[in-house]
C-alpha cells in the first residue's frame, strides 16, 4: 500500500490532527543509509515527524530538521517539503545497542538524552523561521512534542512508531501530530487527554495495520472529525549531477585544478541517498572554464 498522510479537524475546528503511514519511505531511507535496526527506528521516527511537519507548509516551502543529540548516531538531518516528499540521513548508521528492559528498541541510546532539536523553515523570499529546543528524552516523540509547545507555542502531542522485524526490515512506520487550536474548550482538552492516556503505543497501532484515518478516529472519536486533505508521501532526494557540478563550481579554482591534475577526476556521494556521482577530467575542465567565464 502506498504511503499517505491525512489532515483533519475535530471538535468544531479547535483540534488539528495529522496522521501518516510512512512504511515505504522509511524502508527506502533505511535501505539507502544501510542502517541497523535501532538507527532505523531513530531515522524513521525523525523522517515520519518531518514529513508531517513539511505538510503544514504551503507551495514551494520546505524545512530542515537537525537533531544534534549526544548519542553516537547524531546529527540526524531531515529535509521535508510541502508536497509530501522528504529525505533524511544519520551520521553513523551502524549502531545497535541493547534493547530496553521492556524489549523495545533503545532509540535514546543512539540519539542521546542531551543536545538540541532545531527546525529551519524556508518560507521563500529569503524568509526563514528557526526554532531550537533542548532534547528532553531522545525517544523523539516527546522531543517533537516539546518543540511544538516551546518553539511554536502550540500545545501538541506527537506519536511516532517504527516496527523493525527480525530480519532488520521495516515492517511498519507511521505516526500522528495532534494540536490544540486557540478556543479549545476545557472539556475538549480533558477528553483529548483521556484519549491520549488510553491510546495504545503508535507502533502497536501501525503494526496492527491501523490506517491514518483509524488513528485519527482513535484520537478524536468516531465520526468526530472532518478530513481536510489526503496526500501521498514518499522518500525523494533532490540531488543530481548538475547540482553537484554547481557545488564544484563554487569551490576555489585551485581546488578544481587539483582535482583535474592530481586526482584526474572526482567522485562524490550524496549523504541522503548514497547516490555516487563521477566527474571525468574533461567534465571538471568544463566546470572550471564555466567558473572562469562567470568571474
PDB file of C-alpha atoms in Angstrom:
ATOM      1  CA  UNK A   1       0.000   0.000   0.000  1.00  0.00           C
ATOM      2  CA  UNK A   2       1.269   3.460  -0.899  1.00  0.00           C
ATOM      3  CA  UNK A   3       2.245   5.774   1.933  1.00  0.00           C
ATOM      4  CA  UNK A   4      -0.075   8.682   2.597  1.00  0.00           C
ATOM      5  CA  UNK A   5      -0.938  11.389   5.094  1.00  0.00           C
ATOM      6  CA  UNK A   6      -4.312  12.662   6.292  1.00  0.00           C
ATOM      7  CA  UNK A   7      -5.019  16.142   7.682  1.00  0.00           C
ATOM      8  CA  UNK A   8      -8.160  16.618   9.744  1.00  0.00           C
ATOM      9  CA  UNK A   9     -10.006  18.966  12.067  1.00  0.00           C
ATOM     10  CA  UNK A  10     -12.121  17.923  15.058  1.00  0.00           C
ATOM     11  CA  UNK A  11     -14.132  19.448  17.902  1.00  0.00           C
ATOM     12  CA  UNK A  12     -15.519  22.359  15.875  1.00  0.00           C
ATOM     13  CA  UNK A  13     -12.126  23.170  14.385  1.00  0.00           C
ATOM     14  CA  UNK A  14     -10.329  23.511  17.719  1.00  0.00           C
ATOM     15  CA  UNK A  15      -8.243  20.344  17.293  1.00  0.00           C
ATOM     16  CA  UNK A  16      -5.992  19.725  14.306  1.00  0.00           C
ATOM     17  CA  UNK A  17      -4.649  16.251  13.558  1.00  0.00           C
ATOM     18  CA  UNK A  18      -2.102  14.894  11.100  1.00  0.00           C
ATOM     19  CA  UNK A  19      -1.691  11.120  10.751  1.00  0.00           C
ATOM     20  CA  UNK A  20       0.653   9.281   8.418  1.00  0.00           C
ATOM     21  CA  UNK A  21       1.539   5.867   7.094  1.00  0.00           C
ATOM     22  CA  UNK A  22       5.243   6.105   6.251  1.00  0.00           C
ATOM     23  CA  UNK A  23       6.321   2.479   5.911  1.00  0.00           C
ATOM     24  CA  UNK A  24       7.681   2.599   2.361  1.00  0.00           C
ATOM     25  CA  UNK A  25       9.510   5.898   2.741  1.00  0.00           C
ATOM     26  CA  UNK A  26      11.184   4.767   5.978  1.00  0.00           C
ATOM     27  CA  UNK A  27      12.067   1.457   4.337  1.00  0.00           C
ATOM     28  CA  UNK A  28      13.657   3.312   1.419  1.00  0.00           C
ATOM     29  CA  UNK A  29      15.604   5.659   3.701  1.00  0.00           C
ATOM     30  CA  UNK A  30      16.881   2.712   5.741  1.00  0.00           C
ATOM     31  CA  UNK A  31      17.895   0.886   2.562  1.00  0.00           C
ATOM     32  CA  UNK A  32      19.732   3.919   1.208  1.00  0.00           C
ATOM     33  CA  UNK A  33      21.519   4.508   4.519  1.00  0.00           C
ATOM     34  CA  UNK A  34      22.078   0.800   5.265  1.00  0.00           C
ATOM     35  CA  UNK A  35      21.024   1.450   8.856  1.00  0.00           C
ATOM     36  CA  UNK A  36      20.989  -1.120  11.633  1.00  0.00           C
ATOM     37  CA  UNK A  37      17.717  -1.664  13.469  1.00  0.00           C
ATOM     38  CA  UNK A  38      17.900   0.889  16.295  1.00  0.00           C
ATOM     39  CA  UNK A  39      19.176   3.602  13.976  1.00  0.00           C
ATOM     40  CA  UNK A  40      16.450   2.612  11.508  1.00  0.00           C
ATOM     41  CA  UNK A  41      13.911   3.399  14.235  1.00  0.00           C
ATOM     42  CA  UNK A  42      15.565   6.744  15.020  1.00  0.00           C
ATOM     43  CA  UNK A  43      15.798   7.761  11.371  1.00  0.00           C
ATOM     44  CA  UNK A  44      12.267   6.515  10.679  1.00  0.00           C
ATOM     45  CA  UNK A  45      10.711   8.414  13.576  1.00  0.00           C
ATOM     46  CA  UNK A  46      12.532  11.595  12.523  1.00  0.00           C
ATOM     47  CA  UNK A  47      11.522  11.191   8.880  1.00  0.00           C
ATOM     48  CA  UNK A  48       7.899  10.495   9.847  1.00  0.00           C
ATOM     49  CA  UNK A  49       7.722  13.614  12.022  1.00  0.00           C
ATOM     50  CA  UNK A  50       9.491  15.720   9.403  1.00  0.00           C
ATOM     51  CA  UNK A  51       7.098  14.654   6.653  1.00  0.00           C
ATOM     52  CA  UNK A  52       4.072  15.628   8.751  1.00  0.00           C
ATOM     53  CA  UNK A  53       5.684  18.960   9.627  1.00  0.00           C
ATOM     54  CA  UNK A  54       6.503  19.573   5.967  1.00  0.00           C
ATOM     55  CA  UNK A  55       2.844  19.038   5.090  1.00  0.00           C
ATOM     56  CA  UNK A  56       1.984  22.012   7.305  1.00  0.00           C
ATOM     57  CA  UNK A  57       3.768  24.277   4.816  1.00  0.00           C
ATOM     58  CA  UNK A  58       2.493  25.634   1.501  1.00  0.00           C
ATOM     59  CA  UNK A  59       3.642  25.744  -2.114  1.00  0.00           C
ATOM     60  CA  UNK A  60       7.413  25.507  -2.501  1.00  0.00           C
ATOM     61  CA  UNK A  61       8.118  25.958   1.201  1.00  0.00           C
ATOM     62  CA  UNK A  62      10.391  23.444   2.900  1.00  0.00           C
ATOM     63  CA  UNK A  63      12.041  22.769   6.218  1.00  0.00           C
ATOM     64  CA  UNK A  64      15.169  21.166   7.615  1.00  0.00           C
ATOM     65  CA  UNK A  65      15.271  19.374  10.952  1.00  0.00           C
ATOM     66  CA  UNK A  66      18.602  18.837  12.680  1.00  0.00           C
ATOM     67  CA  UNK A  67      18.735  16.522  15.687  1.00  0.00           C
ATOM     68  CA  UNK A  68      22.044  17.039  17.449  1.00  0.00           C
ATOM     69  CA  UNK A  69      21.918  14.741  20.417  1.00  0.00           C
ATOM     70  CA  UNK A  70      24.945  13.493  22.332  1.00  0.00           C
ATOM     71  CA  UNK A  71      24.264   9.954  21.073  1.00  0.00           C
ATOM     72  CA  UNK A  72      26.533   8.269  18.511  1.00  0.00           C
ATOM     73  CA  UNK A  73      24.057   8.354  15.567  1.00  0.00           C
ATOM     74  CA  UNK A  74      23.784  12.140  15.501  1.00  0.00           C
ATOM     75  CA  UNK A  75      23.435  14.511  13.834  1.00  0.00           C
ATOM     76  CA  UNK A  76      20.267  13.275  12.133  1.00  0.00           C
ATOM     77  CA  UNK A  77      19.147  15.549   9.289  1.00  0.00           C
ATOM     78  CA  UNK A  78      15.688  15.623   7.678  1.00  0.00           C
ATOM     79  CA  UNK A  79      14.616  17.720   4.682  1.00  0.00           C
ATOM     80  CA  UNK A  80      10.858  17.887   4.044  1.00  0.00           C
ATOM     81  CA  UNK A  81       8.708  19.716   1.505  1.00  0.00           C
ATOM     82  CA  UNK A  82       5.093  20.869   1.467  1.00  0.00           C
ATOM     83  CA  UNK A  83       4.315  18.365  -1.314  1.00  0.00           C
ATOM     84  CA  UNK A  84       4.848  15.325   0.933  1.00  0.00           C
ATOM     85  CA  UNK A  85       8.365  14.424  -0.189  1.00  0.00           C
ATOM     86  CA  UNK A  86      11.172  14.108   2.337  1.00  0.00           C
ATOM     87  CA  UNK A  87      14.651  12.694   2.781  1.00  0.00           C
ATOM     88  CA  UNK A  88      16.927  12.051   5.746  1.00  0.00           C
ATOM     89  CA  UNK A  89      20.268  10.727   6.867  1.00  0.00           C
ATOM     90  CA  UNK A  90      22.133   9.748  10.002  1.00  0.00           C
ATOM     91  CA  UNK A  91      25.801  10.366  10.645  1.00  0.00           C
ATOM     92  CA  UNK A  92      26.541   6.854  11.953  1.00  0.00           C
ATOM     93  CA  UNK A  93      24.119   4.207  10.646  1.00  0.00           C
ATOM     94  CA  UNK A  94      25.738   1.074  12.102  1.00  0.00           C
ATOM     95  CA  UNK A  95      24.717   1.059  15.751  1.00  0.00           C
ATOM     96  CA  UNK A  96      22.520  -1.378  17.653  1.00  0.00           C
ATOM     97  CA  UNK A  97      22.639  -1.061  21.447  1.00  0.00           C
ATOM     98  CA  UNK A  98      20.903  -3.492  23.771  1.00  0.00           C
ATOM     99  CA  UNK A  99      17.124  -3.211  23.900  1.00  0.00           C
ATOM    100  CA  UNK A 100      15.379  -1.632  26.841  1.00  0.00           C
ATOM    101  CA  UNK A 101      14.042  -3.828  29.634  1.00  0.00           C
ATOM    102  CA  UNK A 102      10.598  -3.936  28.017  1.00  0.00           C
ATOM    103  CA  UNK A 103      12.115  -5.294  24.803  1.00  0.00           C
ATOM    104  CA  UNK A 104      11.706  -2.036  22.863  1.00  0.00           C
ATOM    105  CA  UNK A 105      14.499  -0.629  20.735  1.00  0.00           C
ATOM    106  CA  UNK A 106      16.569   1.857  22.741  1.00  0.00           C
ATOM    107  CA  UNK A 107      16.330   4.846  20.405  1.00  0.00           C
ATOM    108  CA  UNK A 108      17.500   7.289  23.083  1.00  0.00           C
ATOM    109  CA  UNK A 109      20.789   5.380  23.297  1.00  0.00           C
ATOM    110  CA  UNK A 110      21.674   6.276  19.698  1.00  0.00           C
ATOM    111  CA  UNK A 111      20.103   9.770  19.694  1.00  0.00           C
ATOM    112  CA  UNK A 112      21.258  10.815  23.149  1.00  0.00           C
ATOM    113  CA  UNK A 113      19.350  12.374  26.016  1.00  0.00           C
ATOM    114  CA  UNK A 114      21.045  15.756  25.770  1.00  0.00           C
ATOM    115  CA  UNK A 115      21.524  18.150  22.872  1.00  0.00           C
ATOM    116  CA  UNK A 116      19.249  20.178  20.620  1.00  0.00           C
ATOM    117  CA  UNK A 117      16.442  19.715  18.110  1.00  0.00           C
ATOM    118  CA  UNK A 118      16.365  22.524  15.547  1.00  0.00           C
ATOM    119  CA  UNK A 119      13.909  23.322  12.765  1.00  0.00           C
ATOM    120  CA  UNK A 120      14.616  25.801   9.965  1.00  0.00           C
ATOM    121  CA  UNK A 121      11.650  26.659   7.737  1.00  0.00           C
ATOM    122  CA  UNK A 122      12.392  28.116   4.313  1.00  0.00           C
ATOM    123  CA  UNK A 123       9.253  30.122   3.607  1.00  0.00           C
ATOM    124  CA  UNK A 124      10.527  31.694   0.382  1.00  0.00           C
ATOM    125  CA  UNK A 125      11.517  35.292  -0.347  1.00  0.00           C
ATOM    126  CA  UNK A 126      14.557  34.835   1.938  1.00  0.00           C
ATOM    127  CA  UNK A 127      12.175  34.455   4.881  1.00  0.00           C
ATOM    128  CA  UNK A 128      13.377  31.865   7.386  1.00  0.00           C
ATOM    129  CA  UNK A 129      11.899  30.716  10.665  1.00  0.00           C
ATOM    130  CA  UNK A 130      14.289  28.986  13.052  1.00  0.00           C
ATOM    131  CA  UNK A 131      13.341  27.240  16.266  1.00  0.00           C
ATOM    132  CA  UNK A 132      15.579  25.241  18.584  1.00  0.00           C
ATOM    133  CA  UNK A 133      14.822  23.362  21.797  1.00  0.00           C
ATOM    134  CA  UNK A 134      16.744  21.056  24.123  1.00  0.00           C
ATOM    135  CA  UNK A 135      16.311  17.324  23.668  1.00  0.00           C
ATOM    136  CA  UNK A 136      14.179  16.093  26.563  1.00  0.00           C
ATOM    137  CA  UNK A 137      14.157  12.297  26.140  1.00  0.00           C
ATOM    138  CA  UNK A 138      15.908  11.172  22.954  1.00  0.00           C
ATOM    139  CA  UNK A 139      12.927   8.975  22.078  1.00  0.00           C
ATOM    140  CA  UNK A 140      11.892  11.735  19.612  1.00  0.00           C
ATOM    141  CA  UNK A 141       8.105  11.700  20.048  1.00  0.00           C
ATOM    142  CA  UNK A 142       8.450  13.596  23.326  1.00  0.00           C
ATOM    143  CA  UNK A 143      11.128  15.809  21.803  1.00  0.00           C
ATOM    144  CA  UNK A 144       8.922  16.935  18.910  1.00  0.00           C
ATOM    145  CA  UNK A 145       6.044  17.424  21.364  1.00  0.00           C
ATOM    146  CA  UNK A 146       8.279  19.737  23.391  1.00  0.00           C
ATOM    147  CA  UNK A 147       9.393  21.559  20.240  1.00  0.00           C
ATOM    148  CA  UNK A 148       5.816  22.491  19.299  1.00  0.00           C
ATOM    149  CA  UNK A 149       4.943  23.602  22.828  1.00  0.00           C
ATOM    150  CA  UNK A 150       8.127  25.600  23.400  1.00  0.00           C
ATOM    151  CA  UNK A 151       9.161  26.938  19.991  1.00  0.00           C
ATOM    152  CA  UNK A 152       5.787  27.332  18.272  1.00  0.00           C
ATOM    153  CA  UNK A 153       3.631  27.805  21.394  1.00  0.00           C
ATOM    154  CA  UNK A 154       1.214  25.138  20.170  1.00  0.00           C
ATOM    155  CA  UNK A 155       0.134  22.503  22.725  1.00  0.00           C
ATOM    156  CA  UNK A 156       0.662  19.243  20.844  1.00  0.00           C
ATOM    157  CA  UNK A 157       1.049  15.513  21.182  1.00  0.00           C
ATOM    158  CA  UNK A 158       3.359  13.659  18.795  1.00  0.00           C
ATOM    159  CA  UNK A 159       3.305   9.887  18.397  1.00  0.00           C
ATOM    160  CA  UNK A 160       5.916   8.159  16.227  1.00  0.00           C
ATOM    161  CA  UNK A 161       6.436   4.464  15.574  1.00  0.00           C
ATOM    162  CA  UNK A 162       8.710   2.241  13.500  1.00  0.00           C
ATOM    163  CA  UNK A 163       8.392  -1.546  13.690  1.00  0.00           C
ATOM    164  CA  UNK A 164      11.604  -3.337  12.718  1.00  0.00           C
ATOM    165  CA  UNK A 165      11.316  -7.073  12.026  1.00  0.00           C
ATOM    166  CA  UNK A 166      13.609  -9.969  12.847  1.00  0.00           C
ATOM    167  CA  UNK A 167      15.456  -9.536   9.558  1.00  0.00           C
ATOM    168  CA  UNK A 168      16.007  -5.831  10.320  1.00  0.00           C
ATOM    169  CA  UNK A 169      13.446  -4.847   7.701  1.00  0.00           C
ATOM    170  CA  UNK A 170      10.889  -2.108   8.259  1.00  0.00           C
ATOM    171  CA  UNK A 171       7.533  -3.821   8.786  1.00  0.00           C
ATOM    172  CA  UNK A 172       5.524  -0.679   9.510  1.00  0.00           C
ATOM    173  CA  UNK A 173       6.013   3.014  10.225  1.00  0.00           C
ATOM    174  CA  UNK A 174       3.691   5.888  10.961  1.00  0.00           C
ATOM    175  CA  UNK A 175       2.603   8.461  13.477  1.00  0.00           C
ATOM    176  CA  UNK A 176       0.442  11.434  14.344  1.00  0.00           C
ATOM    177  CA  UNK A 177       0.611  15.063  15.431  1.00  0.00           C
ATOM    178  CA  UNK A 178      -2.381  16.353  17.385  1.00  0.00           C
ATOM    179  CA  UNK A 179      -2.558  20.094  18.103  1.00  0.00           C
ATOM    180  CA  UNK A 180      -4.889  22.186  20.213  1.00  0.00           C
ATOM    181  CA  UNK A 181      -6.032  25.360  18.480  1.00  0.00           C
ATOM    182  CA  UNK A 182      -6.979  28.640  20.177  1.00  0.00           C
ATOM    183  CA  UNK A 183     -10.513  28.463  21.524  1.00  0.00           C
ATOM    184  CA  UNK A 184     -10.395  24.808  22.546  1.00  0.00           C
ATOM    185  CA  UNK A 185     -12.778  24.228  25.445  1.00  0.00           C
ATOM    186  CA  UNK A 186     -11.613  22.776  28.750  1.00  0.00           C
ATOM    187  CA  UNK A 187     -13.856  19.739  28.284  1.00  0.00           C
ATOM    188  CA  UNK A 188     -12.303  19.141  24.849  1.00  0.00           C
ATOM    189  CA  UNK A 189      -8.826  19.281  26.342  1.00  0.00           C
ATOM    190  CA  UNK A 190      -9.843  16.863  29.110  1.00  0.00           C
ATOM    191  CA  UNK A 191     -11.380  14.425  26.626  1.00  0.00           C
ATOM    192  CA  UNK A 192      -8.317  14.526  24.355  1.00  0.00           C
ATOM    193  CA  UNK A 193      -6.031  13.908  27.332  1.00  0.00           C
ATOM    194  CA  UNK A 194      -8.119  10.877  28.336  1.00  0.00           C
ATOM    195  CA  UNK A 195      -7.951   9.511  24.809  1.00  0.00           C
ATOM    196  CA  UNK A 196      -4.181  10.026  24.645  1.00  0.00           C
ATOM    197  CA  UNK A 197      -3.689   8.300  28.008  1.00  0.00           C
ATOM    198  CA  UNK A 198      -5.680   5.250  26.876  1.00  0.00           C
ATOM    199  CA  UNK A 199      -4.176   5.138  23.381  1.00  0.00           C
ATOM    200  CA  UNK A 200      -2.001   2.089  22.600  1.00  0.00           C
ATOM    201  CA  UNK A 201       1.600   2.818  21.534  1.00  0.00           C
ATOM    202  CA  UNK A 202       1.551   4.129  17.979  1.00  0.00           C
ATOM    203  CA  UNK A 203       3.960   1.334  16.971  1.00  0.00           C
ATOM    204  CA  UNK A 204       1.334  -1.206  18.125  1.00  0.00           C
ATOM    205  CA  UNK A 205      -1.369   0.547  16.146  1.00  0.00           C
ATOM    206  CA  UNK A 206       0.590   0.605  12.901  1.00  0.00           C
ATOM    207  CA  UNK A 207       1.763  -2.981  13.426  1.00  0.00           C
ATOM    208  CA  UNK A 208      -1.922  -3.966  13.628  1.00  0.00           C
ATOM    209  CA  UNK A 209      -2.411  -2.256  10.288  1.00  0.00           C
ATOM    210  CA  UNK A 210      -4.265   0.801  11.549  1.00  0.00           C
ATOM    211  CA  UNK A 211      -4.615   3.346   8.762  1.00  0.00           C
ATOM    212  CA  UNK A 212      -4.135   7.104   9.316  1.00  0.00           C
ATOM    213  CA  UNK A 213      -7.924   7.584   9.372  1.00  0.00           C
ATOM    214  CA  UNK A 214      -8.260   4.970  12.125  1.00  0.00           C
ATOM    215  CA  UNK A 215      -5.525   6.661  14.169  1.00  0.00           C
ATOM    216  CA  UNK A 216      -7.352   9.988  13.862  1.00  0.00           C
ATOM    217  CA  UNK A 217     -10.594   8.309  14.911  1.00  0.00           C
ATOM    218  CA  UNK A 218      -8.900   6.791  17.960  1.00  0.00           C
ATOM    219  CA  UNK A 219      -7.659  10.269  18.895  1.00  0.00           C
ATOM    220  CA  UNK A 220     -10.875  12.187  18.335  1.00  0.00           C
ATOM    221  CA  UNK A 221     -13.762   9.720  18.452  1.00  0.00           C
ATOM    222  CA  UNK A 222     -15.876   8.030  15.809  1.00  0.00           C
ATOM    223  CA  UNK A 223     -17.398  10.429  13.312  1.00  0.00           C
ATOM    224  CA  UNK A 224     -15.991  13.397  15.199  1.00  0.00           C
ATOM    225  CA  UNK A 225     -13.528  14.715  12.627  1.00  0.00           C
ATOM    226  CA  UNK A 226     -13.542  16.256   9.166  1.00  0.00           C
ATOM    227  CA  UNK A 227     -10.859  15.319   6.626  1.00  0.00           C
ATOM    228  CA  UNK A 228      -9.147  18.342   5.087  1.00  0.00           C
ATOM    229  CA  UNK A 229      -6.627  16.609   2.837  1.00  0.00           C
ATOM    230  CA  UNK A 230      -5.335  13.195   1.862  1.00  0.00           C
ATOM    231  CA  UNK A 231      -1.909  13.326   0.227  1.00  0.00           C
ATOM    232  CA  UNK A 232       0.697  10.859  -0.981  1.00  0.00           C
ATOM    233  CA  UNK A 233       4.099  10.957   0.738  1.00  0.00           C
ATOM    234  CA  UNK A 234       7.421   9.492  -0.345  1.00  0.00           C
ATOM    235  CA  UNK A 235      11.173   9.443   0.143  1.00  0.00           C
ATOM    236  CA  UNK A 236      12.671  11.643  -2.531  1.00  0.00           C
ATOM    237  CA  UNK A 237      16.159  13.123  -2.877  1.00  0.00           C
ATOM    238  CA  UNK A 238      16.775  16.327  -4.809  1.00  0.00           C
ATOM    239  CA  UNK A 239      20.394  15.583  -5.630  1.00  0.00           C
ATOM    240  CA  UNK A 240      21.581  15.489  -9.246  1.00  0.00           C
ATOM    241  CA  UNK A 241      24.840  15.627 -11.157  1.00  0.00           C
ATOM    242  CA  UNK A 242      24.003  19.176 -12.196  1.00  0.00           C
ATOM    243  CA  UNK A 243      23.622  20.269  -8.577  1.00  0.00           C
ATOM    244  CA  UNK A 244      26.883  18.601  -7.603  1.00  0.00           C
ATOM    245  CA  UNK A 245      28.535  20.298 -10.576  1.00  0.00           C
ATOM    246  CA  UNK A 246      27.271  23.685  -9.398  1.00  0.00           C
ATOM    247  CA  UNK A 247      28.744  22.951  -5.970  1.00  0.00           C
ATOM    248  CA  UNK A 248      32.099  22.171  -7.583  1.00  0.00           C
ATOM    249  CA  UNK A 249      31.954  25.472  -9.497  1.00  0.00           C
ATOM    250  CA  UNK A 250      31.519  27.156  -6.127  1.00  0.00           C
ATOM    251  CA  UNK A 251      34.904  25.816  -4.984  1.00  0.00           C
ATOM    252  CA  UNK A 252      38.135  27.727  -5.426  1.00  0.00           C
ATOM    253  CA  UNK A 253      39.964  27.485  -8.759  1.00  0.00           C
ATOM    254  CA  UNK A 254      42.915  25.824  -7.029  1.00  0.00           C
ATOM    255  CA  UNK A 255      40.701  23.058  -5.664  1.00  0.00           C
ATOM    256  CA  UNK A 256      39.194  22.282  -9.064  1.00  0.00           C
ATOM    257  CA  UNK A 257      42.635  22.347 -10.699  1.00  0.00           C
ATOM    258  CA  UNK A 258      43.916  19.895  -8.085  1.00  0.00           C
ATOM    259  CA  UNK A 259      41.029  17.539  -8.881  1.00  0.00           C
ATOM    260  CA  UNK A 260      41.991  17.665 -12.552  1.00  0.00           C
ATOM    261  CA  UNK A 261      45.772  17.408 -12.272  1.00  0.00           C
ATOM    262  CA  UNK A 262      46.264  15.355  -9.119  1.00  0.00           C
ATOM    263  CA  UNK A 263      43.120  13.244  -8.800  1.00  0.00           C
ATOM    264  CA  UNK A 264      42.367  13.055 -12.538  1.00  0.00           C
ATOM    265  CA  UNK A 265      38.675  13.270 -11.781  1.00  0.00           C
ATOM    266  CA  UNK A 266      36.289  13.494  -8.858  1.00  0.00           C
ATOM    267  CA  UNK A 267      33.807  11.258  -7.091  1.00  0.00           C
ATOM    268  CA  UNK A 268      31.196  12.333  -4.564  1.00  0.00           C
ATOM    269  CA  UNK A 269      28.356  10.577  -2.768  1.00  0.00           C
ATOM    270  CA  UNK A 270      25.082  12.164  -1.649  1.00  0.00           C
ATOM    271  CA  UNK A 271      24.640  11.942   2.138  1.00  0.00           C
ATOM    272  CA  UNK A 272      20.900  11.384   1.833  1.00  0.00           C
ATOM    273  CA  UNK A 273      20.538   8.730  -0.855  1.00  0.00           C
ATOM    274  CA  UNK A 274      24.105   7.399  -1.240  1.00  0.00           C
ATOM    275  CA  UNK A 275      23.984   8.006  -4.990  1.00  0.00           C
ATOM    276  CA  UNK A 276      27.522   8.234  -6.439  1.00  0.00           C
ATOM    277  CA  UNK A 277      28.471  10.907  -8.956  1.00  0.00           C
ATOM    278  CA  UNK A 278      31.621  10.680 -11.054  1.00  0.00           C
ATOM    279  CA  UNK A 279      33.254  13.587 -12.897  1.00  0.00           C
ATOM    280  CA  UNK A 280      35.921  12.948 -15.531  1.00  0.00           C
ATOM    281  CA  UNK A 281      38.902  15.252 -16.123  1.00  0.00           C
ATOM    282  CA  UNK A 282      37.113  16.681 -19.148  1.00  0.00           C
ATOM    283  CA  UNK A 283      33.925  17.360 -17.179  1.00  0.00           C
ATOM    284  CA  UNK A 284      35.938  19.089 -14.455  1.00  0.00           C
ATOM    285  CA  UNK A 285      37.783  21.148 -17.072  1.00  0.00           C
ATOM    286  CA  UNK A 286      34.417  22.255 -18.474  1.00  0.00           C
ATOM    287  CA  UNK A 287      33.258  23.249 -14.981  1.00  0.00           C
ATOM    288  CA  UNK A 288      36.496  25.198 -14.448  1.00  0.00           C
ATOM    289  CA  UNK A 289      36.002  27.067 -17.697  1.00  0.00           C
ATOM    290  CA  UNK A 290      32.415  27.788 -16.716  1.00  0.00           C
ATOM    291  CA  UNK A 291      33.640  29.210 -13.390  1.00  0.00           C
ATOM    292  CA  UNK A 292      36.184  31.441 -15.142  1.00  0.00           C
ATOM    293  CA  UNK A 293      33.522  32.708 -17.547  1.00  0.00           C
ATOM    294  CA  UNK A 294      31.349  33.755 -14.610  1.00  0.00           C
ATOM    295  CA  UNK A 295      34.116  35.749 -12.927  1.00  0.00           C
TER     296      UNK A 295
END
